[in-house]
Amino acid sequence: MVAFLGKRLLLFVSSYLAFSFLTCTSNKTSTTTTYIVQIDKWAKPALFVDHVQWYSSIVKSVTSKPSKVDDSEDEDRIIYTYHTAFHGIAARLNQEEVERLQEKHGVMAVFPETVYQLHTTRSPLFLGLENRYGTSVWSDRLSQSDVIVGVLDTGIWPESPSFNDTEMGPVPGHWKGKCEIGRAFDRHHCNRKIIGARVFYRGYEAASGKINERDEYKSPRDQDGHGTHTAATVAGSAVHGANLFGYAYGTAQGMAPGARIVPYKVCWTGGCFSSDILSAVDQAVADGVNVLSISLGGGVASYYRDSLAVAAFGAMEKGVFISCSAGNGGPDPVSLTNVSPWITTVGASTMDRDFPAIVKLGTGEILTGTSLYRGRRTLSTQKQYPIIYPGSNSSSPTPSSLCLEGTLDSHAVAGKIVICDRGISPRVQKGQVVKDAGGVGMILSNTAVNGEELVADSHLLPAVAVGETTGKLIKHYVSRDRKASATLLFLGTKVGIKPSPVVAAFSSRGPNFLSLEILKPDVVAPGVNILAAWTGDTGPSSLPTDPRRTRFNILSGTSMSCPHVSGIAALLKARHPDWSPAAIKSALMTTAYVHDNTFHPLKDASTGVPSTPYDHGAGHINPSKALDPGLIYDIGAQDYFEFLCAQGLTPSQLTAFAKFSNRKCLQHFANPGDLNYPAISPVFPENTKVSVLTLRRTVTNVGPPNSNYHVAVSPFRGALVEVDPRTLNFTGVHQKLSYKVTFKTRSRQTAPEFGHLTWKSKEHKVRSPIVITWLPPL
Ligand SMILES: *[C@@H]1O[C@H](CO)[C@@H](O)[C@H](O)[C@H]1NC(C)=O
Ligand SMILES: *[C@@H]1O[C@H](CO)[C@@H](O)[C@H](O)[C@H]1NC(C)=O
Ligand SMILES: *[C@@H]1O[C@H](CO)[C@@H](O)[C@H](O)[C@H]1NC(C)=O
Ligand SMILES: *[C@@H]1O[C@H](CO)[C@@H](O)[C@H](O)[C@H]1NC(C)=O
């Protein structure tokens, strides 16, 4: 059950975040750090010939030595100039200069540089992802090839067969970008699949010093592997016979194998910096991308202080669809990142594929786990090996039970199979620690945090991951039998696993602490054990000690689920070029499914009980249905702006989103819940006198011209729900009809209540999740 957090607590949490945000950037000294400065481009005084000259003069007027003759140093202060999705600059400034800058004509907002992280649990596995959606989705390859997806990540490994352009036609006419070259990346590395490539490091270098070109490619080439993996997941070409160490032979391909890829490299060994990310979004929009895939995130304190949210708003205004990872902060509640309503926020779930492995105990008992181990150091299936648990048998893990570095006694573990608890250190590193101490194998046991969720890894020694229950069984056996023994067996690949999908324990959870009226995440998509292309520079475990090199790798994280949605969005864009980003998201949400392959409600891997919309959003994406959703909930840029107005942002906070002077609050919404979102989230205020809430929605017919829909609403304990009208009869394509939903409290509930509202016609079901929240009375 999801713990309920009152709005006041949420406010507390958000003000706490905002506070810590400020304290860590409060150095008043002369040292400069990077700030992103949003400037009203329409406020440029006529005396400046262009914006670059004006921005430079603004910076000059606030920097400490304004009378300096040589102005080259001041020009160096500006790291980036932004023109498209965002207007302004990134510049190195000290605190006093920032204070002066905020008073300047035209300056709308100043954001301190923040560091974002990649959303992967760094633990690869080896195996194959298969197309589970049927081939019909790929039918219009021609129009797919017009869609360009920008991937903000660690770059790309262009030699991967996933980027083979043999079957691609000429580069689309609307591409205006470039192929930037650098170390080990030449013009010929761009092709008709990777149609451009760019790097953004000025913010990173301003904060961390010059990139050492011997250690890191200062070019689009991907050393890390993450960017190659996400790009191939979006739009990799089909590669037959993809496999890892002979495991799981199959065809690997991206979700939109006909679409084009452009890597925008923003992440370096020290992280991904907001000024670089912002520049990449700005450039990508100017370059003509249609979809942006962003598998990274950072602390969010508010919509207007999050430069990625502000830039994404600008991209959305230009018709670019943006898919972001929800974060890997689960199963804790309120752990989401990237929660703006104009972004599609993607959580992670499992697929119906597993890599079973067996722990055969000395008692003859056989227990199942998962593994991708394949190597020379196999264990004998005939022999039994002594088994040891370096922790106490109490339920709380200790440093040695976690197999942290330097905690294992090699006298105790040599020649044995070691049980290690999951947590704190990377899973593959625990295997390395056991191997270094002379252990022959590892059983990696989940604790209560992960429950029964199994994530397999490419360990450097024979290893099997087991769920919490199995782990307890084995520990119990070890504690009562001093001659406890076991062997490990690896069974390869199995498909048709039930139940699936299951929401991954690590997938970040709602509610959305910035607005309870906007349900987040939006959807879940495959993000556990995903096979895709890999860098030639790093082993599949990502450990520096791993000498293996593989063309494919398996990773888990919301970083992996995000590019699935980016790729499906590219397919939707190809089929429906006139759809707005909101229409694409609506199609994905209203067609998502909420039942697994055993016909039961989706489950939460961390608890084994049914998941809620706080875990899975509208549900699991269903690409073939999303191509033909029947109705869509469309939202324009002004609607999102009205939502922000209804959120109570101050005029100066709103300016971050009101780039064009004509964007004003027109007071369309009585309630932020009136945003035409495909999920419906009424929030009853603390004032118990308010017992009736009415929200409005408008649907657009994108199905047959003559379509009659009737509504069905799930029952709620706490409220009566009335829909007016209860039927919607369309007589034309693109016709819009509106309806009202009224919620009447019957009895205030202490926890939020979940359900759904579905419009049904002969051909279509258009389903919206409902979350009713009653804030605790004051
Ligand atoms: C603030 O100054 C201290 C001491 O000079 C330094 O250690 C710290 O990193 C600085 N913080 C920032 C955000 O620049
Ligand atoms: C690219 O794909 C074509 C077939 O589509 C194949 O003939 C060719 O060998 C591939 N090239 C590489 C470098 O894998
Ligand atoms: C823990 O170990 C003690 C003695 O070693 C044993 O009596 C007890 O049953 C064990 N508890 C569990 C949960 O295995
Ligand atoms: C829609 O059509 C149905 C049946 O044709 C009819 O019963 C219903 O009243 C109509 N609804 C509206 C709002 O006109």
mmCIF file of C-alpha atoms in Angstrom, residues 156-361:
data_model
loop_
_atom_site.group_PDB
_atom_site.id
_atom_site.type_symbol
_atom_site.label_atom_id
_atom_site.label_comp_id
_atom_site.label_asym_id
_atom_site.label_seq_id
_atom_site.Cartn_x
_atom_site.Cartn_y
_atom_site.Cartn_z
ATOM 1 C CA ILE A 156 27.252 6.390 -29.622
ATOM 2 C CA TRP A 157 29.413 3.458 -30.814
ATOM 3 C CA PRO A 158 28.912 3.888 -34.564
ATOM 4 C CA GLU A 159 30.432 0.497 -35.550
ATOM 5 C CA SER A 160 27.600 -1.384 -33.865
ATOM 6 C CA PRO A 161 25.591 -3.390 -36.434
ATOM 7 C CA SER A 162 22.476 -1.807 -34.897
ATOM 8 C CA PHE A 163 23.392 1.390 -36.742
ATOM 9 C CA ASN A 164 23.782 -0.298 -40.142
ATOM 10 C CA ASP A 165 22.209 2.078 -42.696
ATOM 11 C CA THR A 166 22.118 -0.294 -45.672
ATOM 12 C CA GLU A 167 18.332 -0.245 -45.851
ATOM 13 C CA MET A 168 17.884 3.466 -45.143
ATOM 14 C CA GLY A 169 16.911 6.035 -47.754
ATOM 15 C CA PRO A 170 18.315 9.561 -48.043
ATOM 16 C CA VAL A 171 18.460 11.813 -44.976
ATOM 17 C CA PRO A 172 15.106 13.600 -44.380
ATOM 18 C CA GLY A 173 14.872 17.102 -45.827
ATOM 19 C CA HIS A 174 13.982 18.741 -42.511
ATOM 20 C CA TRP A 175 17.311 17.744 -40.897
ATOM 21 C CA LYS A 176 19.370 20.868 -40.316
ATOM 22 C CA GLY A 177 21.986 19.514 -37.892
ATOM 23 C CA LYS A 178 25.609 18.485 -38.163
ATOM 24 C CA CYS A 179 27.997 15.612 -37.726
ATOM 25 C CA GLU A 180 30.562 16.943 -35.259
ATOM 26 C CA ILE A 181 33.893 15.187 -35.409
ATOM 27 C CA GLY A 182 36.539 14.602 -32.756
ATOM 28 C CA ARG A 183 38.757 11.886 -31.373
ATOM 29 C CA ALA A 184 37.898 8.516 -33.001
ATOM 30 C CA PHE A 185 34.806 10.009 -34.589
ATOM 31 C CA ASP A 186 34.989 11.152 -38.199
ATOM 32 C CA ARG A 187 32.493 12.340 -40.730
ATOM 33 C CA HIS A 188 32.087 8.807 -42.113
ATOM 34 C CA HIS A 189 30.803 7.620 -38.724
ATOM 35 C CA CYS A 190 27.606 9.478 -39.473
ATOM 36 C CA ASN A 191 25.455 7.667 -42.017
ATOM 37 C CA ARG A 192 21.817 7.413 -43.045
ATOM 38 C CA LYS A 193 20.951 5.886 -39.628
ATOM 39 C CA ILE A 194 23.088 8.135 -37.423
ATOM 40 C CA ILE A 195 22.344 11.264 -39.451
ATOM 41 C CA GLY A 196 24.185 13.645 -37.153
ATOM 42 C CA ALA A 197 26.072 13.694 -33.871
ATOM 43 C CA ARG A 198 26.911 16.472 -31.440
ATOM 44 C CA VAL A 199 28.831 17.029 -28.205
ATOM 45 C CA PHE A 200 28.141 19.448 -25.319
ATOM 46 C CA TYR A 201 30.891 19.787 -22.714
ATOM 47 C CA ARG A 202 31.411 23.463 -21.978
ATOM 48 C CA GLY A 203 29.374 23.352 -18.765
ATOM 49 C CA TYR A 204 31.126 20.151 -17.703
ATOM 50 C CA GLU A 205 34.567 21.627 -18.352
ATOM 51 C CA ALA A 206 33.685 24.889 -16.574
ATOM 52 C CA ALA A 207 32.855 22.856 -13.470
ATOM 53 C CA SER A 208 35.323 19.970 -13.662
ATOM 54 C CA GLY A 209 38.243 21.237 -15.709
ATOM 55 C CA LYS A 210 39.334 20.276 -19.199
ATOM 56 C CA ILE A 211 38.465 16.804 -20.384
ATOM 57 C CA ASN A 212 41.569 14.645 -20.515
ATOM 58 C CA GLU A 213 41.415 13.413 -24.080
ATOM 59 C CA ARG A 214 43.527 10.376 -23.293
ATOM 60 C CA ASP A 215 40.981 9.109 -20.748
ATOM 61 C CA GLU A 216 37.803 10.114 -22.477
ATOM 62 C CA TYR A 217 36.668 10.674 -26.068
ATOM 63 C CA LYS A 218 35.937 14.372 -26.475
ATOM 64 C CA SER A 219 33.727 13.400 -29.420
ATOM 65 C CA PRO A 220 30.366 11.700 -30.004
ATOM 66 C CA ARG A 221 32.028 8.282 -29.484
ATOM 67 C CA ASP A 222 30.529 6.421 -26.524
ATOM 68 C CA GLN A 223 32.932 5.016 -23.981
ATOM 69 C CA ASP A 224 30.313 4.194 -21.368
ATOM 70 C CA GLY A 225 27.861 2.132 -23.439
ATOM 71 C CA HIS A 226 24.697 3.676 -22.006
ATOM 72 C CA GLY A 227 24.081 5.988 -24.969
ATOM 73 C CA THR A 228 24.704 3.232 -27.529
ATOM 74 C CA HIS A 229 22.221 1.019 -25.676
ATOM 75 C CA THR A 230 19.451 3.657 -25.446
ATOM 76 C CA ALA A 231 19.913 4.821 -29.074
ATOM 77 C CA ALA A 232 19.716 1.223 -30.352
ATOM 78 C CA THR A 233 16.598 0.629 -28.236
ATOM 79 C CA VAL A 234 14.894 3.634 -29.858
ATOM 80 C CA ALA A 235 15.700 2.939 -33.488
ATOM 81 C CA GLY A 236 18.401 0.316 -33.955
ATOM 82 C CA SER A 237 18.321 -1.586 -37.263
ATOM 83 C CA ALA A 238 17.493 -5.286 -37.066
ATOM 84 C CA VAL A 239 20.499 -7.455 -36.243
ATOM 85 C CA HIS A 240 19.987 -11.182 -36.706
ATOM 86 C CA GLY A 241 21.841 -13.536 -34.453
ATOM 87 C CA ALA A 242 22.353 -10.985 -31.699
ATOM 88 C CA ASN A 243 23.547 -12.738 -28.569
ATOM 89 C CA LEU A 244 25.884 -12.432 -25.670
ATOM 90 C CA PHE A 245 28.416 -15.178 -24.942
ATOM 91 C CA GLY A 246 26.187 -17.512 -26.935
ATOM 92 C CA TYR A 247 23.210 -16.910 -24.672
ATOM 93 C CA ALA A 248 19.754 -16.153 -26.055
ATOM 94 C CA TYR A 249 20.199 -16.048 -29.742
ATOM 95 C CA GLY A 250 17.748 -13.770 -31.530
ATOM 96 C CA THR A 251 17.074 -10.649 -33.537
ATOM 97 C CA ALA A 252 17.714 -7.366 -31.783
ATOM 98 C CA GLN A 253 16.057 -4.247 -33.112
ATOM 99 C CA GLY A 254 14.857 -0.870 -31.938
ATOM 100 C CA MET A 255 11.225 0.092 -31.475
ATOM 101 C CA ALA A 256 11.274 2.213 -34.658
ATOM 102 C CA PRO A 257 13.906 0.440 -36.783
ATOM 103 C CA GLY A 258 13.256 2.771 -39.720
ATOM 104 C CA ALA A 259 13.703 6.039 -37.810
ATOM 105 C CA ARG A 260 16.861 8.179 -37.697
ATOM 106 C CA ILE A 261 19.088 8.661 -34.675
ATOM 107 C CA VAL A 262 21.084 11.683 -33.579
ATOM 108 C CA PRO A 263 23.236 11.315 -30.461
ATOM 109 C CA TYR A 264 23.594 14.518 -28.417
ATOM 110 C CA LYS A 265 26.406 13.668 -26.027
ATOM 111 C CA VAL A 266 25.828 15.498 -22.735
ATOM 112 C CA CYS A 267 27.125 12.969 -20.188
ATOM 113 C CA TRP A 268 30.805 12.608 -19.344
ATOM 114 C CA THR A 269 32.654 10.599 -16.716
ATOM 115 C CA GLY A 270 31.783 13.201 -14.076
ATOM 116 C CA GLY A 271 28.066 13.472 -14.853
ATOM 117 C CA CYS A 272 25.634 15.333 -17.082
ATOM 118 C CA PHE A 273 25.479 19.106 -16.503
ATOM 119 C CA SER A 274 22.293 21.113 -16.875
ATOM 120 C CA SER A 275 23.853 23.871 -19.021
ATOM 121 C CA ASP A 276 25.034 21.194 -21.481
ATOM 122 C CA ILE A 277 21.655 19.418 -21.428
ATOM 123 C CA LEU A 278 19.873 22.697 -22.056
ATOM 124 C CA SER A 279 22.159 23.501 -24.970
ATOM 125 C CA ALA A 280 21.526 20.033 -26.433
ATOM 126 C CA VAL A 281 17.730 20.405 -26.201
ATOM 127 C CA ASP A 282 17.952 23.870 -27.740
ATOM 128 C CA GLN A 283 20.199 22.649 -30.559
ATOM 129 C CA ALA A 284 18.148 19.502 -31.186
ATOM 130 C CA VAL A 285 14.987 21.542 -31.686
ATOM 131 C CA ALA A 286 16.820 23.859 -34.089
ATOM 132 C CA ASP A 287 18.264 20.800 -35.883
ATOM 133 C CA GLY A 288 14.768 19.503 -36.586
ATOM 134 C CA VAL A 289 14.389 16.453 -34.324
ATOM 135 C CA ASN A 290 10.825 15.169 -33.836
ATOM 136 C CA VAL A 291 11.352 13.153 -30.657
ATOM 137 C CA LEU A 292 13.794 13.608 -27.774
ATOM 138 C CA SER A 293 14.790 10.644 -25.621
ATOM 139 C CA ILE A 294 16.261 11.682 -22.267
ATOM 140 C CA SER A 295 17.237 8.860 -19.907
ATOM 141 C CA LEU A 296 18.565 11.024 -17.121
ATOM 142 C CA GLY A 297 17.297 13.154 -14.287
ATOM 143 C CA GLY A 298 18.161 15.153 -11.243
ATOM 144 C CA GLY A 299 16.666 16.834 -8.223
ATOM 145 C CA VAL A 300 13.471 18.706 -9.015
ATOM 146 C CA ALA A 301 12.310 21.378 -6.614
ATOM 147 C CA SER A 302 9.748 23.137 -8.819
ATOM 148 C CA TYR A 303 8.723 23.438 -12.450
ATOM 149 C CA TYR A 304 10.286 26.868 -12.935
ATOM 150 C CA ARG A 305 13.644 26.071 -11.286
ATOM 151 C CA ASP A 306 14.207 22.910 -13.324
ATOM 152 C CA SER A 307 16.009 24.018 -16.480
ATOM 153 C CA LEU A 308 15.245 20.713 -18.218
ATOM 154 C CA ALA A 309 11.517 21.278 -17.559
ATOM 155 C CA VAL A 310 11.762 24.814 -18.930
ATOM 156 C CA ALA A 311 13.664 23.701 -22.040
ATOM 157 C CA ALA A 312 11.245 20.812 -22.552
ATOM 158 C CA PHE A 313 8.406 23.344 -22.486
ATOM 159 C CA GLY A 314 10.114 25.221 -25.326
ATOM 160 C CA ALA A 315 10.620 21.987 -27.282
ATOM 161 C CA MET A 316 6.966 21.010 -26.763
ATOM 162 C CA GLU A 317 5.928 24.429 -28.133
ATOM 163 C CA LYS A 318 7.840 23.513 -31.307
ATOM 164 C CA GLY A 319 6.013 20.171 -31.555
ATOM 165 C CA VAL A 320 8.820 17.924 -30.245
ATOM 166 C CA PHE A 321 7.749 14.880 -28.205
ATOM 167 C CA ILE A 322 9.895 14.356 -25.098
ATOM 168 C CA SER A 323 10.198 11.068 -23.270
ATOM 169 C CA CYS A 324 12.116 10.943 -19.980
ATOM 170 C CA SER A 325 12.954 8.222 -17.485
ATOM 171 C CA ALA A 326 10.988 8.368 -14.217
ATOM 172 C CA GLY A 327 14.050 7.536 -12.116
ATOM 173 C CA ASN A 328 15.254 4.466 -10.221
ATOM 174 C CA GLY A 329 14.274 5.669 -6.751
ATOM 175 C CA GLY A 330 11.592 3.011 -6.165
ATOM 176 C CA PRO A 331 9.962 1.431 -4.321
ATOM 177 C CA ASP A 332 9.997 4.517 -2.065
ATOM 178 C CA PRO A 333 6.946 6.723 -2.645
ATOM 179 C CA VAL A 334 7.393 10.255 -4.052
ATOM 180 C CA SER A 335 10.643 9.244 -5.757
ATOM 181 C CA LEU A 336 9.869 10.513 -9.283
ATOM 182 C CA THR A 337 11.910 12.889 -11.409
ATOM 183 C CA ASN A 338 10.918 14.592 -14.694
ATOM 184 C CA VAL A 339 7.299 15.172 -13.628
ATOM 185 C CA SER A 340 6.268 18.117 -15.865
ATOM 186 C CA PRO A 341 2.940 17.415 -17.594
ATOM 187 C CA TRP A 342 4.429 18.306 -21.026
ATOM 188 C CA ILE A 343 7.014 15.498 -20.631
ATOM 189 C CA THR A 344 6.171 11.802 -20.934
ATOM 190 C CA THR A 345 7.473 10.173 -17.753
ATOM 191 C CA VAL A 346 8.278 6.478 -18.134
ATOM 192 C CA GLY A 347 8.534 3.845 -15.384
ATOM 193 C CA ALA A 348 9.971 0.347 -15.826
ATOM 194 C CA SER A 349 8.486 -3.132 -15.854
ATOM 195 C CA THR A 350 9.603 -6.676 -16.646
ATOM 196 C CA MET A 351 9.108 -8.710 -19.814
ATOM 197 C CA ASP A 352 8.013 -12.317 -20.175
ATOM 198 C CA ARG A 353 11.595 -13.497 -20.558
ATOM 199 C CA ASP A 354 13.911 -14.795 -17.929
ATOM 200 C CA PHE A 355 17.263 -16.523 -17.538
ATOM 201 C CA PRO A 356 16.654 -19.203 -14.944
ATOM 202 C CA ALA A 357 19.441 -20.629 -12.861
ATOM 203 C CA ILE A 358 19.336 -23.152 -10.076
ATOM 204 C CA VAL A 359 20.810 -23.396 -6.622
ATOM 205 C CA LYS A 360 20.966 -27.090 -5.782
ATOM 206 C CA LEU A 361 21.442 -27.485 -2.043
#
